[in-house]
Amino acid sequence: MMISAKRVATLHIAAILLLFLSRQASANRLLLQQVEETKTGLLWKGSPLFNAAEVARAGFECGYNGEECSWVYSDQTGPDGTCMNPVIPPTPLNAAPTMAEFCGYHQSIPPYYWDGVYKNHTLLTNTIPNGPMFGCIIGNNWQSNEARRLPGWAGKGFDANSGRFSNLVQVGLYSDVGAYPGRFFPTYSQEGGLAWMLDYSVRTGVPLIGGALDFVANNLLPGQYIRNFGGFKDEIREIAPGVWLGRVYSLPMSLSWDLSLGNISPFTVYTQVPFLLFQACL
């Protein structure tokens, strides 16, 4: 029996509609599962960071002490998953500084004070970076002063469910919350122990020549706002509730198209640029 072209077209449209509805239902179930699992502040088990943290749990305080690790979003550490404002450490002249005062003080002194602080936090807390964080570059050395010339860097934003991050650039009324994106995960630190690595590198995935294309894109070409962050990586560690200390590293054989010098050596080099991040409760 012959089926008319109109009938075939109708069946085809119906099949497409059913496929769309099936995929939409699957996406909705996944979203509901994610909401249900994260409403208490615990990391969603479907996040790539959940498995990464479980694999590296011996490098976290809880795993090192033989305790059960409950992975908590950094912006949901309070009762019932509420956001807690960061605890700003005192300075020699101010027992209760604001974030701006704390940053201002540490921008006026050498950054070497922070070397010991960073290296003494080789075990990570069970807090997973998530949500927006205000930031400042600290230290009065020429490297930190040069880094502060990067227009309007104001912090970072993290999405623990996807393992992605971006930088916040704020210049006057202009705001870019998606600048210099990348992925983050716990891994071995340049300084020993574990750290959260912030990876800016581009991966084209092109067969055969992808590696060469990636190297050119990450290490040789100018990037967003002139500076190419594919030639850098960051590491961060939580040093106090809601306060994270970071360090910027220059990757081997990378150029820079602004005032920084790049790194033409075959080694990963600490740039002597530390920075602080403070959890934002918006």
mmCIF file of N, CA and C in Angstrom, residues 119-238:
data_model
loop_
_atom_site.group_PDB
_atom_site.id
_atom_site.type_symbol
_atom_site.label_atom_id
_atom_site.label_comp_id
_atom_site.label_asym_id
_atom_site.label_seq_id
_atom_site.Cartn_x
_atom_site.Cartn_y
_atom_site.Cartn_z
ATOM 1 N N LYS A 119 52.598 27.639 51.094
ATOM 2 C CA LYS A 119 53.246 26.335 51.207
ATOM 3 C C LYS A 119 52.832 25.580 52.462
ATOM 4 N N ASN A 120 52.240 26.284 53.432
ATOM 5 C CA ASN A 120 51.753 25.622 54.644
ATOM 6 C C ASN A 120 50.325 25.098 54.496
ATOM 7 N N HIS A 121 49.727 25.296 53.323
ATOM 8 C CA HIS A 121 48.367 24.811 53.089
ATOM 9 C C HIS A 121 48.371 23.776 51.963
ATOM 10 N N THR A 122 49.239 22.779 52.112
ATOM 11 C CA THR A 122 49.356 21.753 51.068
ATOM 12 C C THR A 122 48.175 20.789 51.079
ATOM 13 N N LEU A 123 47.448 20.727 52.204
ATOM 14 C CA LEU A 123 46.218 19.929 52.254
ATOM 15 C C LEU A 123 45.034 20.849 51.982
ATOM 16 N N LEU A 124 44.187 20.482 51.034
ATOM 17 C CA LEU A 124 43.041 21.314 50.685
ATOM 18 C C LEU A 124 41.880 21.089 51.643
ATOM 19 N N THR A 125 41.070 22.129 51.815
ATOM 20 C CA THR A 125 39.823 21.980 52.560
ATOM 21 C C THR A 125 38.809 21.263 51.673
ATOM 22 N N ASN A 126 37.696 20.861 52.266
ATOM 23 C CA ASN A 126 36.660 20.173 51.491
ATOM 24 C C ASN A 126 35.738 21.151 50.760
ATOM 25 N N THR A 127 36.136 22.421 50.717
ATOM 26 C CA THR A 127 35.334 23.456 50.070
ATOM 27 C C THR A 127 35.679 23.544 48.589
ATOM 28 N N ILE A 128 34.676 23.480 47.728
ATOM 29 C CA ILE A 128 34.857 23.507 46.283
ATOM 30 C C ILE A 128 34.569 24.922 45.777
ATOM 31 N N PRO A 129 35.501 25.562 45.076
ATOM 32 C CA PRO A 129 35.246 26.929 44.586
ATOM 33 C C PRO A 129 33.955 27.004 43.775
ATOM 34 N N ASN A 130 33.096 27.985 44.131
ATOM 35 C CA ASN A 130 31.828 28.139 43.423
ATOM 36 C C ASN A 130 31.307 29.556 43.594
ATOM 37 N N GLY A 131 30.714 30.068 42.541
ATOM 38 C CA GLY A 131 30.124 31.396 42.588
ATOM 39 C C GLY A 131 31.156 32.497 42.376
ATOM 40 N N PRO A 132 30.710 33.754 42.473
ATOM 41 C CA PRO A 132 31.620 34.878 42.249
ATOM 42 C C PRO A 132 32.550 35.107 43.436
ATOM 43 N N MET A 133 33.754 35.547 43.138
ATOM 44 C CA MET A 133 34.725 35.914 44.168
ATOM 45 C C MET A 133 35.399 37.219 43.771
ATOM 46 N N PHE A 134 35.431 38.164 44.717
ATOM 47 C CA PHE A 134 36.163 39.403 44.492
ATOM 48 C C PHE A 134 37.657 39.115 44.604
ATOM 49 N N GLY A 135 38.477 39.854 43.872
ATOM 50 C CA GLY A 135 39.903 39.573 43.887
ATOM 51 C C GLY A 135 40.767 40.809 43.909
ATOM 52 N N CYS A 136 41.993 40.639 44.369
ATOM 53 C CA CYS A 136 43.002 41.699 44.309
ATOM 54 C C CYS A 136 44.378 41.065 44.178
ATOM 55 N N ILE A 137 45.252 41.745 43.447
ATOM 56 C CA ILE A 137 46.644 41.319 43.305
ATOM 57 C C ILE A 137 47.439 41.985 44.410
ATOM 58 N N ILE A 138 48.238 41.206 45.141
ATOM 59 C CA ILE A 138 48.956 41.732 46.291
ATOM 60 C C ILE A 138 50.456 41.759 46.021
ATOM 61 N N GLY A 139 51.175 42.493 46.865
ATOM 62 C CA GLY A 139 52.618 42.622 46.707
ATOM 63 C C GLY A 139 52.992 43.944 46.073
ATOM 64 N N ASN A 140 54.154 44.492 46.487
ATOM 65 C CA ASN A 140 54.628 45.761 45.929
ATOM 66 C C ASN A 140 55.817 45.578 44.996
ATOM 67 N N ASN A 141 56.091 44.333 44.576
ATOM 68 C CA ASN A 141 57.185 44.074 43.651
ATOM 69 C C ASN A 141 56.781 44.489 42.234
ATOM 70 N N TRP A 142 57.742 44.599 41.338
ATOM 71 C CA TRP A 142 57.442 45.093 40.003
ATOM 72 C C TRP A 142 56.544 44.136 39.231
ATOM 73 N N GLN A 143 56.653 42.824 39.520
ATOM 74 C CA GLN A 143 55.795 41.864 38.820
ATOM 75 C C GLN A 143 54.323 42.072 39.176
ATOM 76 N N SER A 144 54.044 42.272 40.470
ATOM 77 C CA SER A 144 52.657 42.517 40.886
ATOM 78 C C SER A 144 52.149 43.854 40.353
ATOM 79 N N ASN A 145 53.008 44.868 40.388
ATOM 80 C CA ASN A 145 52.610 46.177 39.846
ATOM 81 C C ASN A 145 52.294 46.075 38.360
ATOM 82 N N GLU A 146 53.080 45.299 37.633
ATOM 83 C CA GLU A 146 52.828 45.122 36.203
ATOM 84 C C GLU A 146 51.515 44.378 35.983
ATOM 85 N N ALA A 147 51.259 43.349 36.817
ATOM 86 C CA ALA A 147 50.027 42.571 36.664
ATOM 87 C C ALA A 147 48.795 43.429 36.934
ATOM 88 N N ARG A 148 48.928 44.407 37.831
ATOM 89 C CA ARG A 148 47.787 45.275 38.131
ATOM 90 C C ARG A 148 47.458 46.212 36.969
ATOM 91 N N ARG A 149 48.347 46.289 35.992
ATOM 92 C CA ARG A 149 48.061 47.105 34.819
ATOM 93 C C ARG A 149 47.084 46.422 33.867
ATOM 94 N N LEU A 150 46.847 45.127 34.068
ATOM 95 C CA LEU A 150 45.836 44.443 33.272
ATOM 96 C C LEU A 150 44.500 45.125 33.533
ATOM 97 N N PRO A 151 43.854 45.646 32.493
ATOM 98 C CA PRO A 151 42.690 46.520 32.712
ATOM 99 C C PRO A 151 41.575 45.874 33.508
ATOM 100 N N GLY A 152 41.326 46.425 34.706
ATOM 101 C CA GLY A 152 40.097 46.162 35.423
ATOM 102 C C GLY A 152 39.876 44.792 36.029
ATOM 103 N N TRP A 153 40.957 43.981 36.258
ATOM 104 C CA TRP A 153 40.703 42.675 36.846
ATOM 105 C C TRP A 153 40.115 42.850 38.243
ATOM 106 N N ALA A 154 38.964 42.200 38.486
ATOM 107 C CA ALA A 154 38.255 42.394 39.747
ATOM 108 C C ALA A 154 37.908 41.102 40.458
ATOM 109 N N GLY A 155 38.270 39.948 39.889
ATOM 110 C CA GLY A 155 37.969 38.695 40.565
ATOM 111 C C GLY A 155 37.704 37.570 39.583
ATOM 112 N N LYS A 156 37.084 36.507 40.082
ATOM 113 C CA LYS A 156 36.793 35.325 39.273
ATOM 114 C C LYS A 156 35.412 34.793 39.615
ATOM 115 N N GLY A 157 34.869 34.024 38.691
ATOM 116 C CA GLY A 157 33.613 33.334 38.929
ATOM 117 C C GLY A 157 33.786 31.856 38.642
ATOM 118 N N PHE A 158 33.266 31.002 39.518
ATOM 119 C CA PHE A 158 33.437 29.546 39.397
ATOM 120 C C PHE A 158 32.076 28.865 39.277
ATOM 121 N N ASP A 159 32.033 27.813 38.476
ATOM 122 C CA ASP A 159 30.859 26.953 38.380
ATOM 123 C C ASP A 159 31.305 25.536 38.706
ATOM 124 N N ALA A 160 31.073 25.132 39.936
ATOM 125 C CA ALA A 160 31.547 23.823 40.391
ATOM 126 C C ALA A 160 30.802 22.676 39.716
ATOM 127 N N ASN A 161 29.616 22.923 39.179
ATOM 128 C CA ASN A 161 28.872 21.845 38.527
ATOM 129 C C ASN A 161 29.447 21.483 37.165
ATOM 130 N N SER A 162 30.123 22.431 36.530
ATOM 131 C CA SER A 162 30.727 22.161 35.218
ATOM 132 C C SER A 162 32.241 22.115 35.268
ATOM 133 N N GLY A 163 32.849 22.614 36.379
ATOM 134 C CA GLY A 163 34.303 22.673 36.460
ATOM 135 C C GLY A 163 34.884 23.786 35.620
ATOM 136 N N ARG A 164 34.091 24.842 35.349
ATOM 137 C CA ARG A 164 34.543 25.960 34.525
ATOM 138 C C ARG A 164 34.648 27.225 35.385
ATOM 139 N N PHE A 165 35.508 28.134 34.936
ATOM 140 C CA PHE A 165 35.650 29.428 35.611
ATOM 141 C C PHE A 165 35.876 30.509 34.566
ATOM 142 N N SER A 166 35.748 31.755 34.995
ATOM 143 C CA SER A 166 36.088 32.897 34.153
ATOM 144 C C SER A 166 36.555 34.024 35.067
ATOM 145 N N ASN A 167 37.062 35.084 34.462
ATOM 146 C CA ASN A 167 37.546 36.236 35.212
ATOM 147 C C ASN A 167 36.584 37.406 35.053
ATOM 148 N N LEU A 168 36.518 38.218 36.084
ATOM 149 C CA LEU A 168 35.686 39.418 36.066
ATOM 150 C C LEU A 168 36.556 40.623 35.733
ATOM 151 N N VAL A 169 36.194 41.322 34.683
ATOM 152 C CA VAL A 169 36.872 42.560 34.299
ATOM 153 C C VAL A 169 35.873 43.699 34.455
ATOM 154 N N GLN A 170 36.246 44.718 35.208
ATOM 155 C CA GLN A 170 35.378 45.856 35.476
ATOM 156 C C GLN A 170 36.155 47.134 35.204
ATOM 157 N N VAL A 171 35.758 47.868 34.171
ATOM 158 C CA VAL A 171 36.383 49.147 33.827
ATOM 159 C C VAL A 171 35.279 50.188 33.720
ATOM 160 N N GLY A 172 35.172 51.049 34.743
ATOM 161 C CA GLY A 172 34.090 52.028 34.747
ATOM 162 C C GLY A 172 32.746 51.329 34.764
ATOM 163 N N LEU A 173 31.886 51.670 33.795
ATOM 164 C CA LEU A 173 30.575 51.043 33.689
ATOM 165 C C LEU A 173 30.615 49.744 32.895
ATOM 166 N N TYR A 174 31.764 49.464 32.280
ATOM 167 C CA TYR A 174 31.885 48.241 31.483
ATOM 168 C C TYR A 174 32.211 47.064 32.386
ATOM 169 N N SER A 175 31.470 45.966 32.214
ATOM 170 C CA SER A 175 31.687 44.767 33.029
ATOM 171 C C SER A 175 31.671 43.540 32.137
ATOM 172 N N ASP A 176 32.686 42.689 32.277
ATOM 173 C CA ASP A 176 32.776 41.440 31.527
ATOM 174 C C ASP A 176 32.981 40.311 32.530
ATOM 175 N N VAL A 177 31.963 39.486 32.725
ATOM 176 C CA VAL A 177 32.045 38.403 33.710
ATOM 177 C C VAL A 177 32.530 37.103 33.075
ATOM 178 N N GLY A 178 32.799 37.119 31.774
ATOM 179 C CA GLY A 178 33.226 35.909 31.090
ATOM 180 C C GLY A 178 34.618 35.991 30.506
ATOM 181 N N ALA A 179 35.448 36.899 31.027
ATOM 182 C CA ALA A 179 36.785 37.095 30.465
ATOM 183 C C ALA A 179 37.720 35.938 30.836
ATOM 184 N N TYR A 180 38.611 35.608 29.922
ATOM 185 C CA TYR A 180 39.640 34.584 30.155
ATOM 186 C C TYR A 180 39.054 33.321 30.791
ATOM 187 N N PRO A 181 38.169 32.613 30.103
ATOM 188 C CA PRO A 181 37.563 31.413 30.691
ATOM 189 C C PRO A 181 38.527 30.232 30.700
ATOM 190 N N GLY A 182 38.197 29.244 31.488
ATOM 191 C CA GLY A 182 39.009 28.025 31.545
ATOM 192 C C GLY A 182 38.328 26.977 32.398
ATOM 193 N N ARG A 183 39.068 25.947 32.734
ATOM 194 C CA ARG A 183 38.545 24.879 33.583
ATOM 195 C C ARG A 183 39.421 24.758 34.821
ATOM 196 N N PHE A 184 38.866 24.222 35.906
ATOM 197 C CA PHE A 184 39.636 24.079 37.143
ATOM 198 C C PHE A 184 39.396 22.715 37.752
ATOM 199 N N PHE A 185 40.388 22.259 38.512
ATOM 200 C CA PHE A 185 40.338 20.916 39.093
ATOM 201 C C PHE A 185 41.468 20.795 40.115
ATOM 202 N N PRO A 186 41.365 19.848 41.070
ATOM 203 C CA PRO A 186 42.443 19.636 42.037
ATOM 204 C C PRO A 186 43.545 18.791 41.402
ATOM 205 N N THR A 187 44.781 19.212 41.604
ATOM 206 C CA THR A 187 45.899 18.457 41.053
ATOM 207 C C THR A 187 47.160 18.786 41.846
ATOM 208 N N TYR A 188 48.256 18.130 41.508
ATOM 209 C CA TYR A 188 49.511 18.378 42.212
ATOM 210 C C TYR A 188 49.987 19.804 41.961
ATOM 211 N N SER A 189 50.454 20.438 43.016
ATOM 212 C CA SER A 189 50.906 21.826 42.938
ATOM 213 C C SER A 189 52.385 21.901 42.571
ATOM 214 N N GLN A 190 52.756 23.030 41.996
ATOM 215 C CA GLN A 190 54.174 23.300 41.734
ATOM 216 C C GLN A 190 54.966 23.361 43.030
ATOM 217 N N GLU A 191 54.271 23.631 44.147
ATOM 218 C CA GLU A 191 54.941 23.826 45.435
ATOM 219 C C GLU A 191 54.788 22.622 46.354
ATOM 220 N N GLY A 192 54.296 21.498 45.835
ATOM 221 C CA GLY A 192 54.067 20.324 46.663
ATOM 222 C C GLY A 192 52.638 20.279 47.176
ATOM 223 N N GLY A 193 52.145 19.099 47.453
ATOM 224 C CA GLY A 193 50.772 18.955 47.903
ATOM 225 C C GLY A 193 49.794 19.173 46.760
ATOM 226 N N LEU A 194 48.543 19.466 47.127
ATOM 227 C CA LEU A 194 47.502 19.716 46.131
ATOM 228 C C LEU A 194 47.156 21.191 46.063
ATOM 229 N N ALA A 195 46.600 21.575 44.939
ATOM 230 C CA ALA A 195 46.043 22.912 44.756
ATOM 231 C C ALA A 195 44.943 22.807 43.714
ATOM 232 N N TRP A 196 44.084 23.805 43.687
ATOM 233 C CA TRP A 196 43.121 23.917 42.598
ATOM 234 C C TRP A 196 43.827 24.623 41.446
ATOM 235 N N MET A 197 43.973 23.903 40.328
ATOM 236 C CA MET A 197 44.623 24.503 39.174
ATOM 237 C C MET A 197 43.580 25.135 38.265
ATOM 238 N N LEU A 198 43.874 26.347 37.815
ATOM 239 C CA LEU A 198 43.016 27.065 36.883
ATOM 240 C C LEU A 198 43.713 27.048 35.528
ATOM 241 N N ASP A 199 43.150 26.279 34.630
ATOM 242 C CA ASP A 199 43.764 25.989 33.332
ATOM 243 C C ASP A 199 43.094 26.836 32.253
ATOM 244 N N TYR A 200 43.868 27.737 31.634
ATOM 245 C CA TYR A 200 43.340 28.633 30.601
ATOM 246 C C TYR A 200 43.535 28.083 29.192
ATOM 247 N N SER A 201 44.175 26.966 29.042
ATOM 248 C CA SER A 201 44.625 26.522 27.728
ATOM 249 C C SER A 201 43.467 26.192 26.790
ATOM 250 N N VAL A 202 43.701 26.443 25.506
ATOM 251 C CA VAL A 202 42.751 26.121 24.450
ATOM 252 C C VAL A 202 43.046 24.726 23.924
ATOM 253 N N ARG A 203 42.004 23.932 23.718
ATOM 254 C CA ARG A 203 42.155 22.603 23.125
ATOM 255 C C ARG A 203 41.230 22.513 21.916
ATOM 256 N N THR A 204 41.813 22.620 20.732
ATOM 257 C CA THR A 204 41.012 22.635 19.512
ATOM 258 C C THR A 204 40.449 21.268 19.162
ATOM 259 N N GLY A 205 41.167 20.205 19.508
ATOM 260 C CA GLY A 205 40.709 18.868 19.182
ATOM 261 C C GLY A 205 40.806 18.504 17.708
ATOM 262 N N VAL A 206 41.568 19.287 16.933
ATOM 263 C CA VAL A 206 41.724 19.004 15.513
ATOM 264 C C VAL A 206 42.644 17.799 15.335
ATOM 265 N N PRO A 207 42.225 16.793 14.566
ATOM 266 C CA PRO A 207 43.081 15.602 14.380
ATOM 267 C C PRO A 207 44.433 15.962 13.767
ATOM 268 N N LEU A 208 45.456 15.258 14.192
ATOM 269 C CA LEU A 208 46.821 15.339 13.668
ATOM 270 C C LEU A 208 47.523 16.655 14.010
ATOM 271 N N ILE A 209 46.931 17.793 13.630
ATOM 272 C CA ILE A 209 47.619 19.071 13.816
ATOM 273 C C ILE A 209 47.100 19.845 15.024
ATOM 274 N N GLY A 210 46.209 19.218 15.804
ATOM 275 C CA GLY A 210 45.619 19.917 16.940
ATOM 276 C C GLY A 210 46.642 20.393 17.948
ATOM 277 N N GLY A 211 47.657 19.568 18.214
ATOM 278 C CA GLY A 211 48.680 19.952 19.186
ATOM 279 C C GLY A 211 49.423 21.201 18.762
ATOM 280 N N ALA A 212 49.767 21.286 17.468
ATOM 281 C CA ALA A 212 50.472 22.461 16.961
ATOM 282 C C ALA A 212 49.580 23.694 17.010
ATOM 283 N N LEU A 213 48.314 23.522 16.628
ATOM 284 C CA LEU A 213 47.382 24.652 16.683
ATOM 285 C C LEU A 213 47.193 25.146 18.111
ATOM 286 N N ASP A 214 47.063 24.202 19.038
ATOM 287 C CA ASP A 214 46.894 24.571 20.443
ATOM 288 C C ASP A 214 48.098 25.356 20.948
ATOM 289 N N PHE A 215 49.319 24.908 20.584
ATOM 290 C CA PHE A 215 50.527 25.590 21.042
ATOM 291 C C PHE A 215 50.564 27.027 20.530
ATOM 292 N N VAL A 216 50.238 27.224 19.275
ATOM 293 C CA VAL A 216 50.247 28.573 18.698
ATOM 294 C C VAL A 216 49.203 29.450 19.379
ATOM 295 N N ALA A 217 47.984 28.904 19.552
ATOM 296 C CA ALA A 217 46.908 29.681 20.155
ATOM 297 C C ALA A 217 47.207 30.033 21.604
ATOM 298 N N ASN A 218 47.811 29.097 22.340
ATOM 299 C CA ASN A 218 48.043 29.304 23.775
ATOM 300 C C ASN A 218 49.314 30.086 24.077
ATOM 301 N N ASN A 219 50.349 29.916 23.256
ATOM 302 C CA ASN A 219 51.665 30.421 23.632
ATOM 303 C C ASN A 219 52.184 31.573 22.780
ATOM 304 N N LEU A 220 51.641 31.760 21.591
ATOM 305 C CA LEU A 220 52.263 32.715 20.680
ATOM 306 C C LEU A 220 51.375 33.890 20.273
ATOM 307 N N LEU A 221 50.079 33.690 20.199
ATOM 308 C CA LEU A 221 49.187 34.734 19.702
ATOM 309 C C LEU A 221 48.718 35.650 20.827
ATOM 310 N N PRO A 222 48.413 36.913 20.510
ATOM 311 C CA PRO A 222 47.787 37.772 21.514
ATOM 312 C C PRO A 222 46.406 37.260 21.859
ATOM 313 N N GLY A 223 45.950 37.565 23.071
ATOM 314 C CA GLY A 223 44.663 37.060 23.522
ATOM 315 C C GLY A 223 43.695 38.171 23.838
ATOM 316 N N GLN A 224 42.657 37.816 24.573
ATOM 317 C CA GLN A 224 41.640 38.781 24.976
ATOM 318 C C GLN A 224 42.283 39.875 25.835
ATOM 319 N N TYR A 225 41.911 41.126 25.582
ATOM 320 C CA TYR A 225 42.507 42.267 26.276
ATOM 321 C C TYR A 225 44.040 42.235 26.150
ATOM 322 N N ILE A 226 44.522 41.866 24.988
ATOM 323 C CA ILE A 226 45.935 41.817 24.597
ATOM 324 C C ILE A 226 46.644 40.605 25.197
ATOM 325 N N ARG A 227 46.598 40.451 26.522
ATOM 326 C CA ARG A 227 47.358 39.373 27.163
ATOM 327 C C ARG A 227 46.734 38.013 26.853
ATOM 328 N N ASN A 228 47.578 37.058 26.481
ATOM 329 C CA ASN A 228 47.129 35.695 26.198
ATOM 330 C C ASN A 228 47.344 34.845 27.439
ATOM 331 N N PHE A 229 46.262 34.471 28.105
ATOM 332 C CA PHE A 229 46.403 33.695 29.330
ATOM 333 C C PHE A 229 46.581 32.205 29.063
ATOM 334 N N GLY A 230 46.583 31.806 27.782
ATOM 335 C CA GLY A 230 46.914 30.427 27.488
ATOM 336 C C GLY A 230 48.328 30.071 27.871
ATOM 337 N N GLY A 231 49.189 31.076 28.024
ATOM 338 C CA GLY A 231 50.567 30.853 28.441
ATOM 339 C C GLY A 231 50.762 30.901 29.942
ATOM 340 N N PHE A 232 49.655 30.939 30.699
ATOM 341 C CA PHE A 232 49.727 31.006 32.159
ATOM 342 C C PHE A 232 48.806 29.958 32.771
ATOM 343 N N LYS A 233 49.020 29.689 34.041
ATOM 344 C CA LYS A 233 48.063 28.926 34.839
ATOM 345 C C LYS A 233 48.064 29.527 36.233
ATOM 346 N N ASP A 234 46.950 29.381 36.926
ATOM 347 C CA ASP A 234 46.840 29.823 38.315
ATOM 348 C C ASP A 234 46.698 28.611 39.217
ATOM 349 N N GLU A 235 47.127 28.784 40.460
ATOM 350 C CA GLU A 235 46.820 27.830 41.518
ATOM 351 C C GLU A 235 46.175 28.590 42.665
ATOM 352 N N ILE A 236 45.175 27.982 43.319
ATOM 353 C CA ILE A 236 44.553 28.615 44.481
ATOM 354 C C ILE A 236 44.374 27.593 45.597
ATOM 355 N N ARG A 237 44.450 28.087 46.826
ATOM 356 C CA ARG A 237 44.176 27.290 48.021
ATOM 357 C C ARG A 237 43.386 28.147 49.005
ATOM 358 N N GLU A 238 42.428 27.534 49.696
ATOM 359 C CA GLU A 238 41.687 28.262 50.725
ATOM 360 C C GLU A 238 42.544 28.348 51.983
#
